[in-house]
Amino acid sequence: MSEQAKENPILEVESVHVAYGRVQAVRDVSFSVPEGGLIALVGANGAGKSSVLAAVSGLVRPGSGRIRLEGKDITRWPAHKRVGAGLVLVPEGRQILGTLTVAENLRLGAHRRRRQAAPESEMYELFPVLAERRALPASALSGGEQQMLAIARAMIARPRVVLLDEPSMGLAPKMVDEVFAVIERIRASGVTVVLVEQNARRALRAADTGHVLETGAIAHSGPAAHLLKDPRVVKAYLGVE
């Protein structure tokens, strides 16, 4: 990664606060991501990880703070405008349309950024299992295959930044391996990745930088390799292999 990319982050989150009624879900969260980088947001259930992604993607509006994409303040942009600018969320729970076929789900993803969208064939090369099942309703896929479809639906829009919310949740170990292999390929293609993941050890192994959230605030930050060896992080979140 070039020094220029490090100095000019593609995504900046500055002092963001998110509340749901009287419940403060995110408190003064700040981080930046260089173009082509991969950062991991890890922490316990309820730590605020998904709420951070909701604010970045435009699903919720922060009570205060700033979010910038390529230097532009997008804090008040609606979600669809962020997608058009190349910021795409793969939500927790996948949220694919089960009554539509695999191919139809992909076309919906392409519709978000028509001019920039990749051809379906490109997604089938990246996700061979989807090529075999393209005519099947999405509801007929296994959980792991549905996750692959959710990621492919985001990637067909050729995002600049992809936000992945708990992509390995509920998957068998073999499928977790496949999902992380796809994440590595996405990152290798030059797409910037923000990864929220309960499997903290696996996420930090894939990431350049990690941020550990506790009760809505960042408690630890640093190079992911250092966090993997930090006794405080190991004790609280990683455990013994």
mmCIF file of C-alpha atoms in Angstrom:
data_model
loop_
_atom_site.group_PDB
_atom_site.id
_atom_site.type_symbol
_atom_site.label_atom_id
_atom_site.label_comp_id
_atom_site.label_asym_id
_atom_site.label_seq_id
_atom_site.Cartn_x
_atom_site.Cartn_y
_atom_site.Cartn_z
ATOM 1 C CA MET A 1 0.000 0.000 0.000
ATOM 2 C CA SER A 2 1.428 3.379 -1.004
ATOM 3 C CA GLU A 3 2.272 6.107 1.494
ATOM 4 C CA GLN A 4 -0.108 8.391 -0.370
ATOM 5 C CA ALA A 5 -2.990 5.963 0.216
ATOM 6 C CA LYS A 6 -2.186 5.907 3.922
ATOM 7 C CA GLU A 7 -2.136 9.699 4.101
ATOM 8 C CA ASN A 8 -5.370 10.096 2.109
ATOM 9 C CA PRO A 9 -7.930 7.686 3.571
ATOM 10 C CA ILE A 10 -10.866 6.719 1.410
ATOM 11 C CA LEU A 11 -13.189 6.515 4.440
ATOM 12 C CA GLU A 12 -13.059 8.628 7.592
ATOM 13 C CA VAL A 13 -15.277 8.293 10.655
ATOM 14 C CA GLU A 14 -14.850 11.155 13.092
ATOM 15 C CA SER A 15 -16.309 11.315 16.632
ATOM 16 C CA VAL A 16 -19.526 9.529 15.657
ATOM 17 C CA HIS A 17 -22.282 9.067 18.234
ATOM 18 C CA VAL A 18 -25.392 6.945 17.631
ATOM 19 C CA ALA A 19 -28.349 6.687 19.998
ATOM 20 C CA TYR A 20 -31.605 4.747 19.858
ATOM 21 C CA GLY A 21 -33.887 6.761 22.068
ATOM 22 C CA ARG A 22 -32.095 7.070 25.391
ATOM 23 C CA VAL A 23 -29.729 4.202 24.651
ATOM 24 C CA GLN A 24 -26.288 5.360 23.539
ATOM 25 C CA ALA A 25 -25.132 2.652 21.111
ATOM 26 C CA VAL A 26 -21.985 4.344 19.760
ATOM 27 C CA ARG A 27 -19.868 6.864 21.656
ATOM 28 C CA ASP A 28 -17.206 9.038 20.033
ATOM 29 C CA VAL A 29 -15.995 6.452 17.531
ATOM 30 C CA SER A 30 -13.259 7.565 15.139
ATOM 31 C CA PHE A 31 -11.195 5.653 12.591
ATOM 32 C CA SER A 32 -9.996 5.945 9.024
ATOM 33 C CA VAL A 33 -9.378 3.404 6.285
ATOM 34 C CA PRO A 34 -6.779 3.783 3.529
ATOM 35 C CA GLU A 35 -7.767 2.902 -0.003
ATOM 36 C CA GLY A 36 -7.367 -0.835 -0.505
ATOM 37 C CA GLY A 37 -7.057 -1.460 3.230
ATOM 38 C CA LEU A 38 -8.939 -3.900 5.441
ATOM 39 C CA ILE A 39 -9.892 -2.962 8.988
ATOM 40 C CA ALA A 40 -11.720 -5.100 11.516
ATOM 41 C CA LEU A 41 -14.167 -3.895 14.151
ATOM 42 C CA VAL A 42 -14.432 -6.544 16.844
ATOM 43 C CA GLY A 43 -15.986 -6.850 20.273
ATOM 44 C CA ALA A 44 -18.691 -8.593 22.261
ATOM 45 C CA ASN A 45 -22.369 -8.712 21.335
ATOM 46 C CA GLY A 46 -23.942 -5.316 21.896
ATOM 47 C CA ALA A 47 -20.617 -3.474 21.713
ATOM 48 C CA GLY A 48 -21.903 -1.209 18.918
ATOM 49 C CA LYS A 49 -20.132 -2.740 15.930
ATOM 50 C CA SER A 50 -23.195 -3.074 13.697
ATOM 51 C CA SER A 51 -24.432 0.373 14.750
ATOM 52 C CA VAL A 52 -21.170 1.851 13.481
ATOM 53 C CA LEU A 53 -21.757 0.215 10.090
ATOM 54 C CA ALA A 54 -25.375 1.395 10.099
ATOM 55 C CA ALA A 55 -24.162 4.973 10.561
ATOM 56 C CA VAL A 56 -21.479 4.657 7.879
ATOM 57 C CA SER A 57 -23.892 3.102 5.374
ATOM 58 C CA GLY A 58 -26.661 5.629 6.028
ATOM 59 C CA LEU A 59 -29.180 3.295 7.656
ATOM 60 C CA VAL A 60 -29.120 5.479 10.772
ATOM 61 C CA ARG A 61 -28.102 9.099 11.169
ATOM 62 C CA PRO A 62 -25.501 9.801 13.831
ATOM 63 C CA GLY A 63 -26.437 12.229 16.560
ATOM 64 C CA SER A 64 -23.093 13.924 16.050
ATOM 65 C CA GLY A 65 -19.810 13.387 14.254
ATOM 66 C CA ARG A 66 -18.718 13.268 10.626
ATOM 67 C CA ILE A 67 -18.361 10.581 7.958
ATOM 68 C CA ARG A 68 -16.309 11.282 4.839
ATOM 69 C CA LEU A 69 -15.902 9.247 1.666
ATOM 70 C CA GLU A 70 -12.978 10.273 -0.523
ATOM 71 C CA GLY A 71 -12.871 13.571 1.348
ATOM 72 C CA LYS A 72 -16.581 14.350 0.830
ATOM 73 C CA ASP A 73 -18.792 14.799 3.882
ATOM 74 C CA ILE A 74 -21.521 12.162 3.439
ATOM 75 C CA THR A 75 -22.911 12.345 6.995
ATOM 76 C CA ARG A 76 -26.319 13.504 5.809
ATOM 77 C CA TRP A 77 -26.438 11.563 2.549
ATOM 78 C CA PRO A 78 -29.227 8.972 2.261
ATOM 79 C CA ALA A 79 -28.157 5.346 1.954
ATOM 80 C CA HIS A 80 -28.918 5.080 -1.780
ATOM 81 C CA LYS A 81 -26.681 8.052 -2.561
ATOM 82 C CA ARG A 82 -23.818 6.400 -0.660
ATOM 83 C CA VAL A 83 -24.317 3.239 -2.689
ATOM 84 C CA GLY A 84 -24.172 5.310 -5.857
ATOM 85 C CA ALA A 85 -20.863 6.746 -4.662
ATOM 86 C CA GLY A 86 -19.439 3.253 -4.167
ATOM 87 C CA LEU A 87 -20.092 2.529 -0.475
ATOM 88 C CA VAL A 88 -21.990 -0.765 -0.166
ATOM 89 C CA LEU A 89 -23.149 -2.718 2.901
ATOM 90 C CA VAL A 90 -23.502 -6.501 3.167
ATOM 91 C CA PRO A 91 -25.883 -6.604 6.135
ATOM 92 C CA GLU A 92 -25.987 -9.054 8.989
ATOM 93 C CA GLY A 93 -28.501 -11.789 8.202
ATOM 94 C CA ARG A 94 -27.811 -11.475 4.422
ATOM 95 C CA GLN A 95 -31.283 -10.090 3.534
ATOM 96 C CA ILE A 96 -31.411 -11.757 0.151
ATOM 97 C CA LEU A 97 -34.773 -12.189 -1.581
ATOM 98 C CA GLY A 98 -35.599 -15.866 -1.274
ATOM 99 C CA THR A 99 -38.353 -15.982 -3.883
ATOM 100 C CA LEU A 100 -36.043 -14.565 -6.570
ATOM 101 C CA THR A 101 -33.413 -16.633 -8.321
ATOM 102 C CA VAL A 102 -29.704 -16.234 -7.717
ATOM 103 C CA ALA A 103 -29.394 -14.403 -11.044
ATOM 104 C CA GLU A 104 -32.282 -12.059 -10.207
ATOM 105 C CA ASN A 105 -30.730 -11.194 -6.837
ATOM 106 C CA LEU A 106 -27.492 -10.299 -8.614
ATOM 107 C CA ARG A 107 -29.336 -8.087 -11.086
ATOM 108 C CA LEU A 108 -30.877 -6.187 -8.197
ATOM 109 C CA GLY A 109 -27.385 -5.509 -6.884
ATOM 110 C CA ALA A 110 -26.288 -4.286 -10.304
ATOM 111 C CA HIS A 111 -29.302 -1.979 -10.506
ATOM 112 C CA ARG A 112 -27.867 0.138 -7.667
ATOM 113 C CA ARG A 113 -24.946 1.267 -9.846
ATOM 114 C CA ARG A 114 -25.969 0.509 -13.416
ATOM 115 C CA ARG A 115 -23.141 2.281 -15.187
ATOM 116 C CA GLN A 116 -20.405 0.839 -12.961
ATOM 117 C CA ALA A 117 -21.880 -2.630 -12.484
ATOM 118 C CA ALA A 118 -19.866 -5.729 -13.292
ATOM 119 C CA PRO A 119 -21.265 -8.386 -15.643
ATOM 120 C CA GLU A 120 -22.906 -11.360 -13.944
ATOM 121 C CA SER A 121 -20.263 -13.614 -15.473
ATOM 122 C CA GLU A 122 -17.622 -11.884 -13.368
ATOM 123 C CA MET A 123 -19.516 -12.781 -10.198
ATOM 124 C CA TYR A 124 -19.884 -16.378 -11.315
ATOM 125 C CA GLU A 125 -16.117 -16.575 -11.773
ATOM 126 C CA LEU A 126 -15.588 -15.205 -8.265
ATOM 127 C CA PHE A 127 -18.327 -17.424 -6.788
ATOM 128 C CA PRO A 128 -18.445 -20.676 -8.813
ATOM 129 C CA VAL A 129 -21.086 -22.195 -6.546
ATOM 130 C CA LEU A 130 -23.493 -19.445 -7.614
ATOM 131 C CA ALA A 131 -22.919 -20.218 -11.276
ATOM 132 C CA GLU A 132 -24.143 -23.759 -10.648
ATOM 133 C CA ARG A 133 -27.246 -22.469 -8.856
ATOM 134 C CA ARG A 134 -28.038 -19.328 -10.846
ATOM 135 C CA ALA A 135 -31.539 -20.514 -11.837
ATOM 136 C CA LEU A 136 -32.521 -21.654 -8.331
ATOM 137 C CA PRO A 137 -34.519 -19.504 -5.911
ATOM 138 C CA ALA A 138 -32.212 -18.013 -3.309
ATOM 139 C CA SER A 139 -34.224 -19.736 -0.576
ATOM 140 C CA ALA A 140 -32.949 -23.100 -1.887
ATOM 141 C CA LEU A 141 -29.332 -22.216 -1.080
ATOM 142 C CA SER A 142 -27.537 -23.273 2.078
ATOM 143 C CA GLY A 143 -26.671 -20.637 4.668
ATOM 144 C CA GLY A 144 -23.125 -20.390 3.391
ATOM 145 C CA GLU A 145 -24.261 -20.125 -0.223
ATOM 146 C CA GLN A 146 -26.717 -17.388 0.744
ATOM 147 C CA GLN A 147 -23.844 -15.478 2.346
ATOM 148 C CA MET A 148 -21.850 -15.834 -0.862
ATOM 149 C CA LEU A 149 -24.849 -14.469 -2.772
ATOM 150 C CA ALA A 150 -25.149 -11.511 -0.400
ATOM 151 C CA ILE A 151 -21.476 -10.660 -0.936
ATOM 152 C CA ALA A 152 -21.753 -11.159 -4.708
ATOM 153 C CA ARG A 153 -24.827 -8.912 -4.808
ATOM 154 C CA ALA A 154 -22.730 -6.164 -3.219
ATOM 155 C CA MET A 155 -19.655 -6.787 -5.357
ATOM 156 C CA ILE A 156 -21.528 -6.676 -8.666
ATOM 157 C CA ALA A 157 -21.993 -2.951 -8.000
ATOM 158 C CA ARG A 158 -18.184 -2.547 -8.138
ATOM 159 C CA PRO A 159 -17.976 -0.755 -4.776
ATOM 160 C CA ARG A 160 -15.007 1.334 -3.718
ATOM 161 C CA VAL A 161 -15.693 0.409 -0.083
ATOM 162 C CA VAL A 162 -17.587 -2.666 1.119
ATOM 163 C CA LEU A 163 -18.919 -2.960 4.673
ATOM 164 C CA LEU A 164 -19.273 -6.579 5.820
ATOM 165 C CA ASP A 165 -21.468 -7.144 8.871
ATOM 166 C CA GLU A 166 -20.892 -10.535 10.550
ATOM 167 C CA PRO A 167 -20.283 -12.502 7.327
ATOM 168 C CA SER A 168 -19.363 -15.743 9.136
ATOM 169 C CA MET A 169 -22.283 -15.786 11.576
ATOM 170 C CA GLY A 170 -23.967 -19.168 11.813
ATOM 171 C CA LEU A 171 -21.777 -20.850 9.208
ATOM 172 C CA ALA A 172 -20.018 -24.208 9.421
ATOM 173 C CA PRO A 173 -16.215 -24.008 9.794
ATOM 174 C CA LYS A 174 -15.569 -25.052 6.197
ATOM 175 C CA MET A 175 -17.859 -22.327 4.892
ATOM 176 C CA VAL A 176 -16.232 -19.784 7.218
ATOM 177 C CA ASP A 177 -12.937 -20.627 5.512
ATOM 178 C CA GLU A 178 -14.526 -20.029 2.115
ATOM 179 C CA VAL A 179 -16.038 -16.701 3.181
ATOM 180 C CA PHE A 180 -12.694 -15.438 4.466
ATOM 181 C CA ALA A 181 -10.993 -16.614 1.279
ATOM 182 C CA VAL A 182 -13.485 -14.478 -0.658
ATOM 183 C CA ILE A 183 -12.792 -11.507 1.625
ATOM 184 C CA GLU A 184 -9.083 -11.861 0.867
ATOM 185 C CA ARG A 185 -9.816 -11.911 -2.874
ATOM 186 C CA ILE A 186 -12.006 -8.821 -2.582
ATOM 187 C CA ARG A 187 -9.280 -6.984 -0.741
ATOM 188 C CA ALA A 188 -6.658 -8.154 -3.255
ATOM 189 C CA SER A 189 -8.764 -6.654 -6.046
ATOM 190 C CA GLY A 190 -8.249 -3.186 -4.536
ATOM 191 C CA VAL A 191 -11.622 -2.806 -2.817
ATOM 192 C CA THR A 192 -11.464 -1.291 0.660
ATOM 193 C CA VAL A 193 -13.056 -3.507 3.346
ATOM 194 C CA VAL A 194 -14.523 -2.673 6.743
ATOM 195 C CA LEU A 195 -15.217 -5.967 8.505
ATOM 196 C CA VAL A 196 -17.438 -6.389 11.566
ATOM 197 C CA GLU A 197 -17.007 -9.895 12.909
ATOM 198 C CA GLN A 198 -17.611 -11.794 16.143
ATOM 199 C CA ASN A 199 -14.864 -14.236 15.204
ATOM 200 C CA ALA A 200 -12.298 -11.723 16.419
ATOM 201 C CA ARG A 201 -9.229 -13.866 15.939
ATOM 202 C CA ARG A 202 -10.103 -14.690 12.335
ATOM 203 C CA ALA A 203 -11.004 -11.084 11.565
ATOM 204 C CA LEU A 204 -7.758 -9.711 12.997
ATOM 205 C CA ARG A 205 -5.727 -12.253 11.055
ATOM 206 C CA ALA A 206 -7.274 -10.935 7.838
ATOM 207 C CA ALA A 207 -7.031 -7.230 8.720
ATOM 208 C CA ASP A 208 -4.316 -4.591 8.592
ATOM 209 C CA THR A 209 -5.749 -2.649 11.520
ATOM 210 C CA GLY A 210 -8.164 -3.549 14.280
ATOM 211 C CA HIS A 211 -10.461 -1.607 16.600
ATOM 212 C CA VAL A 212 -11.952 -3.276 19.654
ATOM 213 C CA LEU A 213 -15.285 -1.849 20.778
ATOM 214 C CA GLU A 214 -16.632 -1.971 24.332
ATOM 215 C CA THR A 215 -20.054 -0.529 25.220
ATOM 216 C CA GLY A 216 -20.105 1.622 22.113
ATOM 217 C CA ALA A 217 -16.606 3.075 22.349
ATOM 218 C CA ILE A 218 -13.236 2.039 20.973
ATOM 219 C CA ALA A 219 -11.220 0.493 23.794
ATOM 220 C CA HIS A 220 -8.169 -0.732 21.848
ATOM 221 C CA SER A 221 -6.789 0.108 18.406
ATOM 222 C CA GLY A 222 -3.673 -0.748 16.493
ATOM 223 C CA PRO A 223 -2.103 -2.999 13.884
ATOM 224 C CA ALA A 224 -4.125 -6.202 13.802
ATOM 225 C CA ALA A 225 -1.013 -8.341 14.349
ATOM 226 C CA HIS A 226 -0.273 -6.439 17.568
ATOM 227 C CA LEU A 227 -3.833 -6.803 18.869
ATOM 228 C CA LEU A 228 -3.616 -10.563 18.310
ATOM 229 C CA LYS A 229 -0.742 -10.593 20.825
ATOM 230 C CA ASP A 230 -2.107 -7.986 23.269
ATOM 231 C CA PRO A 231 -2.780 -9.831 26.562
ATOM 232 C CA ARG A 232 -5.819 -7.639 27.314
ATOM 233 C CA VAL A 233 -7.415 -8.373 23.949
ATOM 234 C CA VAL A 234 -6.507 -12.070 24.086
ATOM 235 C CA LYS A 235 -8.025 -12.475 27.544
ATOM 236 C CA ALA A 236 -11.225 -10.579 26.801
ATOM 237 C CA TYR A 237 -11.989 -11.544 23.210
ATOM 238 C CA LEU A 238 -9.730 -14.179 21.711
ATOM 239 C CA GLY A 239 -9.348 -16.932 24.279
ATOM 240 C CA VAL A 240 -7.191 -19.974 23.757
ATOM 241 C CA GLU A 241 -7.033 -21.670 20.371
#
